[in-house]
Amino acid sequence: MDSLIKLFFCFSVFLLFGEINGVEGSDKNQRMYGFRPTKLFVFGDSYADTGNIKKSLSSSWKFPYGITFPGKPAGRFSDGRVSTDFLAKFVGIKSPIPYFWKDYAGKKRLQYGMNFAYGGTGVFNTQVPLPNMTTQIDFFQNILTAGDIYSSSDFSSSVALVSVAGNDYSTFIAQNRPNSEFPAFIKQVVDQTEVNLRRIHALGVKKIAVPLLQPLGCLPGITVASSFQRCNESQNALVQLHNNLLQQVVTKLNNETKQSTFITLDLYNAFLTVFKNKGANPGSTTFQSPLKPCCVGVSSEYFCGNVDERGVKKYVICDNPKSAFFWDGSHPTEEGWRSVYSVLRESLTASFIKAGFKAETQDEVDKRQPYIVYMGDAAEKYHVEASENHHNLLSKVIGDESKARELRIYSYGKNIDGFVARLLPHEAEMLSREEGVVSVFKNTQRQLHTTRSWDFLGFVESKYRRSEAVESNIIVGVLDTGIYIDSPSFDDKGFGPPPAKWKGKCVTGNNLTRCNNKVIGARYYHLKQPNYNDSAADYDGHGTHISSTIAGVAVSNANLYGLANGTARGGVPSARIATYKVCWEEGCSAMDMLAAFDEAISDGVDIISISIGGASLPFFDDPIAIGAFHAMKRGILTSCSAGNNGPGLFTVSNLAPWVMTVAANSVDRKFETVVKLGNGLTATGISVNGFTPKKKMYPLTSGLLASNVTAGDYGEPNACQYGTMGEDKVAGKIVYCEVGSEEAGGSSEGQDQIVRSLKGAGVIVQLLEPIDMATSTLIPGSYVFFEDGTKISEYINSTKNPQAVIFKTRTSKMAAPSIASFSARGPQRISPNILKPDISAPGLNILAAYSKLATVTVYAEETLFSILSGTSMACPHAAAAAAYVKSFHPDWSPAAIKSALMTTATPMRTKDFEAELSYGSGQINPRRAIHPGLVYDITESAYFSFLCKEGYNSTSIGLLLGGSNETKKEYRCVDHKQGLGSDGLNYPSMHKQVGSMGSNVSEVFYRTVRSVGYGPSTYVAKVWAPKGVRVEVEPRVMSFVKPGEEKHFKVVINGVMEETMKGILSASVEWDDSRGHLVRSPILLFQADKL
């Protein structure tokens, strides 16, 4: 046994670190609930160590360790994962972080527990001068005493792994003690193990897993004598003595605790089963020679991973580590451990069930998805009890209190009542039928809708009226990708402290270590995948661009590559910004957005801007509609982007009548990038190309001529698709790329990156259809119209030495405003009689601040400002305009502010046949909006009546009221007067989707306006309507004696939908007081079958 133990000792001094994620799930994996472990604490030796020894002291940090997982040495004493990883996988959590690395991990990464195991150690001191198990438990106790990482509540769902793999016995042999003392020493080891188990349990760990000793007589260092064919049974007999004594201890401890606290992992029989079956079970890995290691020294003096002084390898590795059970002389491979745990699974599951666990199959785990359970309005101070109420409801449906606590991800409760939980579809259905639940819907990922603009709106800084003191009391909440706090647009020089009403926080983190008196708040939400390095810092640039458009301070000489040079500023530069990061690489999740709304409302924001959207959903299943409704109840207007799926009809998103939905229009500036060919021909394309050519001409080729593929191969070289061109044919040349085939998506994106990777000098891309959006290119580039592209292709193929040059982008004037081609169009499908979008604002080629943590090209220093396009850019213009209006009228409701912006909007100069379906009331005009003359207001009760008319049930509507549960139950649609007319809501625009039968139309709209002018006033109605349509306003004259007075009128429409109208009847009503107030409402009737 001496040789066995000595060899085992030699292999126990390695450590495991680096990759600390748990094992990926498999179809056979069991995940535990009932008592659901959330933390794993590990004590022991190299079978359990995942990274506690310094890298310089362990060859497990050297190649070839870790070659299977994670593909490089990761500290684990194996080619991949080890026992700790597989136990963590079994209980359904990630592997705990090694103790040595606790100070580097961040608190969130410690949530899965901690690993105190050190390779080469035992219950007593060994020849390896590292912490034995008593010291490891001391470390654990010290952490608990400090209380800054774990609290007592963390241990109600904790598990410990206490691994003893044989290093005490190797030390016994090394000390040359008599063999006759060996059985007594085994008893001492087991007795000390009992002391350790009692101590760990006394510290609060609820369940403790104790592995039995593996068959040491089967380790490769012993079986090498039989050419890895036979185990040494006499040595295994000593192991069985150890295991029998340990089993007795576990039984005794369980009898004392009466809770089945201690669970044995029978590694001994699991190893032997794998050896006997040459694999764990049918279908699992087959080990033809299970006792033979994969990685061995070239001679007896070398071990796996050894190199000589010249760096020459002194070991060999088998062809396929997955075909070997043992990695080296002592430790299993990852595949070996997988097979062991496959054998253990049944008994382990039974033991955990006895200990209070229930097993959930991986299939069930995979089917669980985050669902949002929406329960209406939260009563004042309800958030104190919200979490427990949500838990009780979930427990009732799930039928298991511990499991319910595990499944619940987050509770809303400040303004919005609801929670997020991982549910199975039938559980979601059960919850939706519970009293007090409005809706249950799956968490979805939504997407972002991604200077001169303010001047174009007539909002020239030196000419418009502002009250900086009042404006600085306005707080705009931005739900987006975060913010780059060090942008000059967010300089707080001259700003006083945050307004007294501000109750929010500045949550700092990586790359966002502070807020200031301009950016007064920062929060972030990443509920599904929290990460220790999360912060509200902007790694995308989108959120920074949005925030500076709204409220950036004036920055002179702002430009991108010298383009659009001027002073960049926001619409309300004295206002404050609060950022709420809800968008990450994977998108913007519904549950994160709802959490941000819930807190932003309580924080004290005045306006919310959210340039995010997705599929159209019923209002109670739409997180933005829900969040904006609760914001509206607290006097906060939400500005939303209309979406970028235009120009097709029925593409608009963010449809609720209580949000302001914003389309994107052009400004009077466009970007042109001219391409000149060697034959003198020029083509004017579109891009943001900041590169000045260094030569008069460059060699020109096409993707097809630069092809390195043969016929039948995947990819289209003519479209410059990835992998289809050779660097030898591209380097130093400008490459012309045709439009891809329809089958390949017709893409004209990404070619600049592909050509750059091949060291190309520039790229010219053919467009299938004209576009109006200029995008930045990584190298000199221009997107040219289809016809120009065809001419460039003909030139390339007509000469032996084609040449071209791409000039730096220039700006030129254009007719404006017009709606951008990408801007989503109505009509909508959720509430067919509400016109969306509401309004338009500049969203095409907008210069604003950008994040240095993101890059426009490859040069980070170029990212102080960038040019972006999208309804994402239009939305903050409207949000700023709303904030500007609110600074003059702080007591106005969100509906009144939106009405002011809509009724004073400028009609489009350039119109498409979609008319108001593309732009709503027109382009915002902030200067006129502060004095609209009349406003269409909408009360909370009016929205309830509208929802009744739309068919939402009384119970759900009642839950939106707020207040006590009794108050919520009282609401009944039949007891309330429903909205009159074709739409049933006092909306500033008038819209109806008429039936498809016949061409005659007859509609009536009822409206109420309130005077917000000065003194008495008289308004006369002016009507514009197409030939054959009669629009009557009753009465045609309204007189107001004083501000605040309300008047009612109705609009009656009768006529014929002519074929020339193509299913769209566009008209308008305008109230004129002859004193400068023109209050305009568009009218649009839509007949789908005429398109």
Coordinates of C-alpha atoms in Angstrom, one line a residue, residues 223-490:
T223 CA -2.9 -1.1 -11.2
V224 CA 0.1 -0.3 -13.3
A225 CA 1.7 -3.4 -11.9
S226 CA -1.0 -5.5 -13.7
S227 CA -0.9 -3.4 -16.8
F228 CA -4.0 -1.6 -15.6
Q229 CA -6.0 -4.8 -15.5
R230 CA -6.7 -5.5 -11.8
C231 CA -7.3 -3.7 -8.5
N232 CA -5.4 -4.5 -5.3
E233 CA -8.1 -6.0 -3.1
S234 CA -6.1 -6.1 0.1
Q235 CA -5.7 -2.3 -0.1
N236 CA -9.3 -1.9 -0.9
A237 CA -10.1 -3.8 2.3
L238 CA -8.6 -1.0 4.3
V239 CA -10.7 1.4 2.4
Q240 CA -13.8 -0.6 3.3
L241 CA -12.9 -0.3 7.0
H242 CA -12.8 3.4 6.7
N243 CA -16.1 3.5 4.9
N244 CA -17.9 1.2 7.3
L245 CA -16.8 3.4 10.2
L246 CA -17.9 6.5 8.4
Q247 CA -21.3 5.0 7.6
Q248 CA -21.8 4.3 11.3
V249 CA -20.9 8.0 12.1
V250 CA -23.4 9.3 9.6
T251 CA -26.2 7.0 10.9
K252 CA -25.5 8.1 14.5
L253 CA -25.6 11.8 13.5
N254 CA -28.8 11.4 11.6
N255 CA -30.4 9.7 14.6
E256 CA -29.3 12.6 16.7
T257 CA -30.6 15.3 14.4
K258 CA -33.7 13.3 13.4
Q259 CA -33.7 15.3 10.1
S260 CA -31.6 13.1 7.7
T261 CA -29.1 15.9 7.7
F262 CA -26.2 13.8 6.6
I263 CA -26.0 12.1 3.2
T264 CA -23.4 9.7 2.0
L265 CA -22.0 9.6 -1.6
D266 CA -20.9 6.0 -2.2
L267 CA -17.9 6.7 -4.4
Y268 CA -16.5 3.3 -3.6
N269 CA -19.2 1.3 -5.3
A270 CA -19.8 3.9 -7.9
F271 CA -16.2 3.6 -9.1
L272 CA -16.4 -0.2 -9.1
T273 CA -19.7 -0.1 -11.0
V274 CA -18.2 2.0 -13.7
F275 CA -15.1 -0.3 -13.9
K276 CA -17.3 -3.4 -14.1
N277 CA -19.7 -2.0 -16.8
K278 CA -16.9 -0.1 -18.6
G279 CA -19.3 2.8 -18.5
A280 CA -22.0 3.9 -16.0
N281 CA -25.0 2.4 -17.8
P282 CA -26.2 1.6 -21.3
G283 CA -25.8 4.7 -23.5
S284 CA -23.1 6.2 -21.3
T285 CA -19.4 6.5 -22.0
T286 CA -17.7 3.2 -22.5
F287 CA -14.2 3.0 -21.0
Q288 CA -12.4 0.1 -22.6
S289 CA -9.6 0.2 -20.2
P290 CA -11.1 2.1 -17.2
L291 CA -8.0 1.6 -14.9
K292 CA -5.6 3.1 -17.5
P293 CA -4.9 6.9 -17.1
C294 CA -5.0 9.3 -20.0
C295 CA -2.1 11.5 -19.0
V296 CA 1.1 9.8 -17.8
G297 CA 4.8 10.6 -17.4
V298 CA 7.2 9.3 -20.0
S299 CA 9.0 7.5 -17.1
S300 CA 8.5 6.7 -13.4
E301 CA 10.2 10.0 -12.4
Y302 CA 7.8 12.2 -14.3
F303 CA 4.1 12.9 -13.9
C304 CA 1.3 14.4 -16.0
G305 CA 2.2 18.0 -16.9
N306 CA 5.9 17.7 -16.1
V307 CA 8.5 19.4 -18.4
D308 CA 12.2 19.5 -18.1
E309 CA 14.4 22.5 -17.6
R310 CA 14.3 23.2 -21.4
G311 CA 10.6 23.1 -21.5
V312 CA 10.4 19.7 -23.2
K313 CA 7.2 17.7 -22.3
K314 CA 7.8 14.7 -20.2
Y315 CA 4.3 13.2 -20.4
V316 CA 2.0 11.8 -23.1
I317 CA -1.8 12.2 -23.5
C318 CA -4.2 9.7 -24.8
D319 CA -6.0 10.5 -28.1
N320 CA -9.3 11.1 -26.5
P321 CA -9.6 12.1 -22.8
K322 CA -13.4 11.3 -23.0
S323 CA -12.5 7.7 -23.5
A324 CA -10.5 7.5 -20.3
F325 CA -11.9 7.2 -16.8
F326 CA -8.7 8.3 -15.0
W327 CA -6.9 11.5 -16.1
D328 CA -3.7 10.8 -14.2
G329 CA -2.5 8.5 -11.5
S330 CA -5.2 9.5 -8.9
H331 CA -8.0 11.5 -10.4
P332 CA -10.9 10.8 -12.7
T333 CA -11.4 12.7 -16.0
E334 CA -14.4 14.9 -16.4
E335 CA -16.0 12.0 -18.3
G336 CA -15.1 9.7 -15.4
W337 CA -16.8 12.0 -12.9
R338 CA -19.8 12.2 -15.1
S339 CA -20.1 8.4 -15.1
V340 CA -19.7 8.2 -11.4
Y341 CA -22.4 10.7 -10.8
S342 CA -24.6 8.9 -13.3
V343 CA -24.3 5.8 -11.1
L344 CA -24.9 7.9 -8.0
R345 CA -27.9 9.7 -9.4
E346 CA -30.6 7.2 -8.3
S347 CA -29.2 6.8 -4.7
L348 CA -28.4 10.4 -4.4
T349 CA -31.9 11.4 -5.5
A350 CA -33.4 9.0 -2.9
S351 CA -31.1 10.4 -0.2
F352 CA -32.0 14.0 -1.0
I353 CA -35.7 13.2 -1.1
K354 CA -35.4 11.5 2.4
A355 CA -33.6 14.7 3.5
G356 CA -36.5 16.9 2.4
F357 CA -35.8 17.3 -1.3
K358 CA -38.0 16.6 -4.2
A359 CA -36.6 15.9 -7.6
E360 CA -37.4 17.9 -10.7
T361 CA -36.2 16.5 -14.0
Q362 CA -34.1 18.6 -16.3
D363 CA -36.9 18.5 -18.8
E364 CA -39.2 20.2 -16.3
V365 CA -36.4 22.7 -15.4
D366 CA -36.0 23.6 -19.1
K367 CA -39.7 24.2 -19.5
R368 CA -39.7 26.7 -16.7
Q369 CA -39.6 30.2 -18.0
P370 CA -39.9 33.6 -16.3
Y371 CA -43.5 34.8 -16.2
I372 CA -44.7 38.2 -15.0
V373 CA -47.7 37.9 -12.7
Y374 CA -49.4 41.4 -13.0
M375 CA -51.8 42.2 -10.1
G376 CA -52.7 45.9 -10.8
D377 CA -51.9 48.9 -8.7
A378 CA -49.9 48.7 -5.5
A379 CA -51.4 50.5 -2.5
E380 CA -49.4 53.0 -0.6
K381 CA -46.5 51.4 1.4
Y382 CA -47.6 48.1 0.0
H383 CA -44.0 47.2 -0.9
V384 CA -43.3 46.3 2.7
E385 CA -45.6 43.3 2.5
A386 CA -45.6 42.7 -1.2
S387 CA -42.9 40.1 -1.2
E388 CA -44.7 37.9 1.4
N389 CA -48.1 38.3 -0.3
H390 CA -46.6 37.2 -3.6
H391 CA -44.9 34.3 -1.9
N392 CA -48.1 33.1 -0.3
L393 CA -50.0 33.3 -3.6
L394 CA -47.2 31.4 -5.4
S395 CA -47.1 28.8 -2.7
K396 CA -50.8 28.2 -2.9
V397 CA -50.5 27.4 -6.6
I398 CA -47.2 25.5 -6.6
G399 CA -48.2 23.6 -3.4
D400 CA -44.7 23.8 -1.9
E401 CA -43.5 26.8 0.1
S402 CA -39.8 26.2 -0.3
K403 CA -40.1 25.6 -4.0
A404 CA -42.2 28.8 -4.3
R405 CA -39.4 30.8 -2.6
E406 CA -36.9 29.4 -5.0
L407 CA -39.0 30.0 -8.1
R408 CA -39.8 33.7 -7.4
I409 CA -37.3 35.9 -9.1
Y410 CA -38.5 39.4 -8.1
S411 CA -41.4 41.3 -6.5
Y412 CA -42.7 44.6 -7.7
G413 CA -44.6 46.6 -5.1
K414 CA -43.9 50.3 -5.0
N415 CA -46.4 51.3 -7.6
I416 CA -47.0 48.1 -9.6
D417 CA -48.3 45.0 -7.8
G418 CA -46.9 41.9 -9.2
F419 CA -43.9 39.5 -9.3
V420 CA -41.8 37.4 -11.6
A421 CA -41.4 33.7 -11.2
R422 CA -40.1 30.7 -13.1
L423 CA -43.2 28.8 -14.0
L424 CA -44.5 25.9 -16.1
P425 CA -47.3 26.8 -18.5
H426 CA -50.0 25.1 -16.4
E427 CA -48.8 26.9 -13.3
A428 CA -49.1 30.2 -15.2
E429 CA -52.6 29.3 -16.3
M430 CA -53.5 28.5 -12.7
L431 CA -52.2 31.8 -11.4
S432 CA -54.1 33.7 -14.1
R433 CA -57.3 32.4 -12.6
E434 CA -56.5 33.5 -9.0
E435 CA -58.4 36.3 -7.5
G436 CA -56.4 39.5 -7.6
V437 CA -54.4 38.6 -10.7
V438 CA -54.9 40.8 -13.8
S439 CA -52.7 38.9 -16.2
V440 CA -49.9 36.4 -16.4
F441 CA -47.5 36.6 -19.4
K442 CA -44.2 35.2 -20.4
N443 CA -41.1 37.4 -20.0
T444 CA -40.0 38.5 -23.4
Q445 CA -37.0 40.2 -24.9
R446 CA -37.6 43.5 -26.6
Q447 CA -35.3 45.5 -28.8
L448 CA -34.0 49.0 -29.0
H449 CA -35.5 51.2 -31.7
T450 CA -32.3 52.3 -32.8
T451 CA -27.9 68.8 -33.0
R452 CA -29.1 70.2 -35.8
S453 CA -32.4 68.6 -34.9
W454 CA -33.4 71.1 -32.3
D455 CA -32.6 74.1 -34.5
F456 CA -34.6 72.5 -37.3
L457 CA -37.6 72.3 -34.9
G458 CA -37.3 76.1 -34.5
F459 CA -35.9 75.5 -31.0
V460 CA -32.9 77.7 -31.6
E461 CA -31.1 78.2 -28.2
S462 CA -30.9 81.9 -28.4
K463 CA -34.5 82.4 -29.5
Y464 CA -36.7 80.2 -27.3
R465 CA -38.0 81.0 -23.8
R466 CA -36.7 79.0 -20.9
S467 CA -36.9 79.2 -17.2
E468 CA -33.6 77.5 -16.1
A469 CA -34.5 77.4 -12.4
V470 CA -37.9 75.6 -13.1
E471 CA -36.4 73.4 -15.8
S472 CA -33.6 72.2 -13.4
N473 CA -36.4 70.9 -11.2
I474 CA -37.5 68.5 -14.0
I475 CA -36.2 65.0 -13.8
V476 CA -36.3 62.7 -16.9
G477 CA -36.1 59.0 -16.4
V478 CA -34.4 57.1 -19.3
L479 CA -34.9 53.3 -19.6
D480 CA -32.2 52.2 -22.0
T481 CA -28.6 50.8 -22.1
G482 CA -27.3 53.0 -19.4
I483 CA -25.1 56.1 -19.5
Y484 CA -21.5 57.2 -20.0
I485 CA -21.2 59.6 -17.1
D486 CA -17.9 61.1 -18.3
S487 CA -19.4 62.5 -21.5
P488 CA -19.1 66.4 -21.7
S489 CA -22.8 66.4 -22.4
F490 CA -23.4 65.5 -18.7

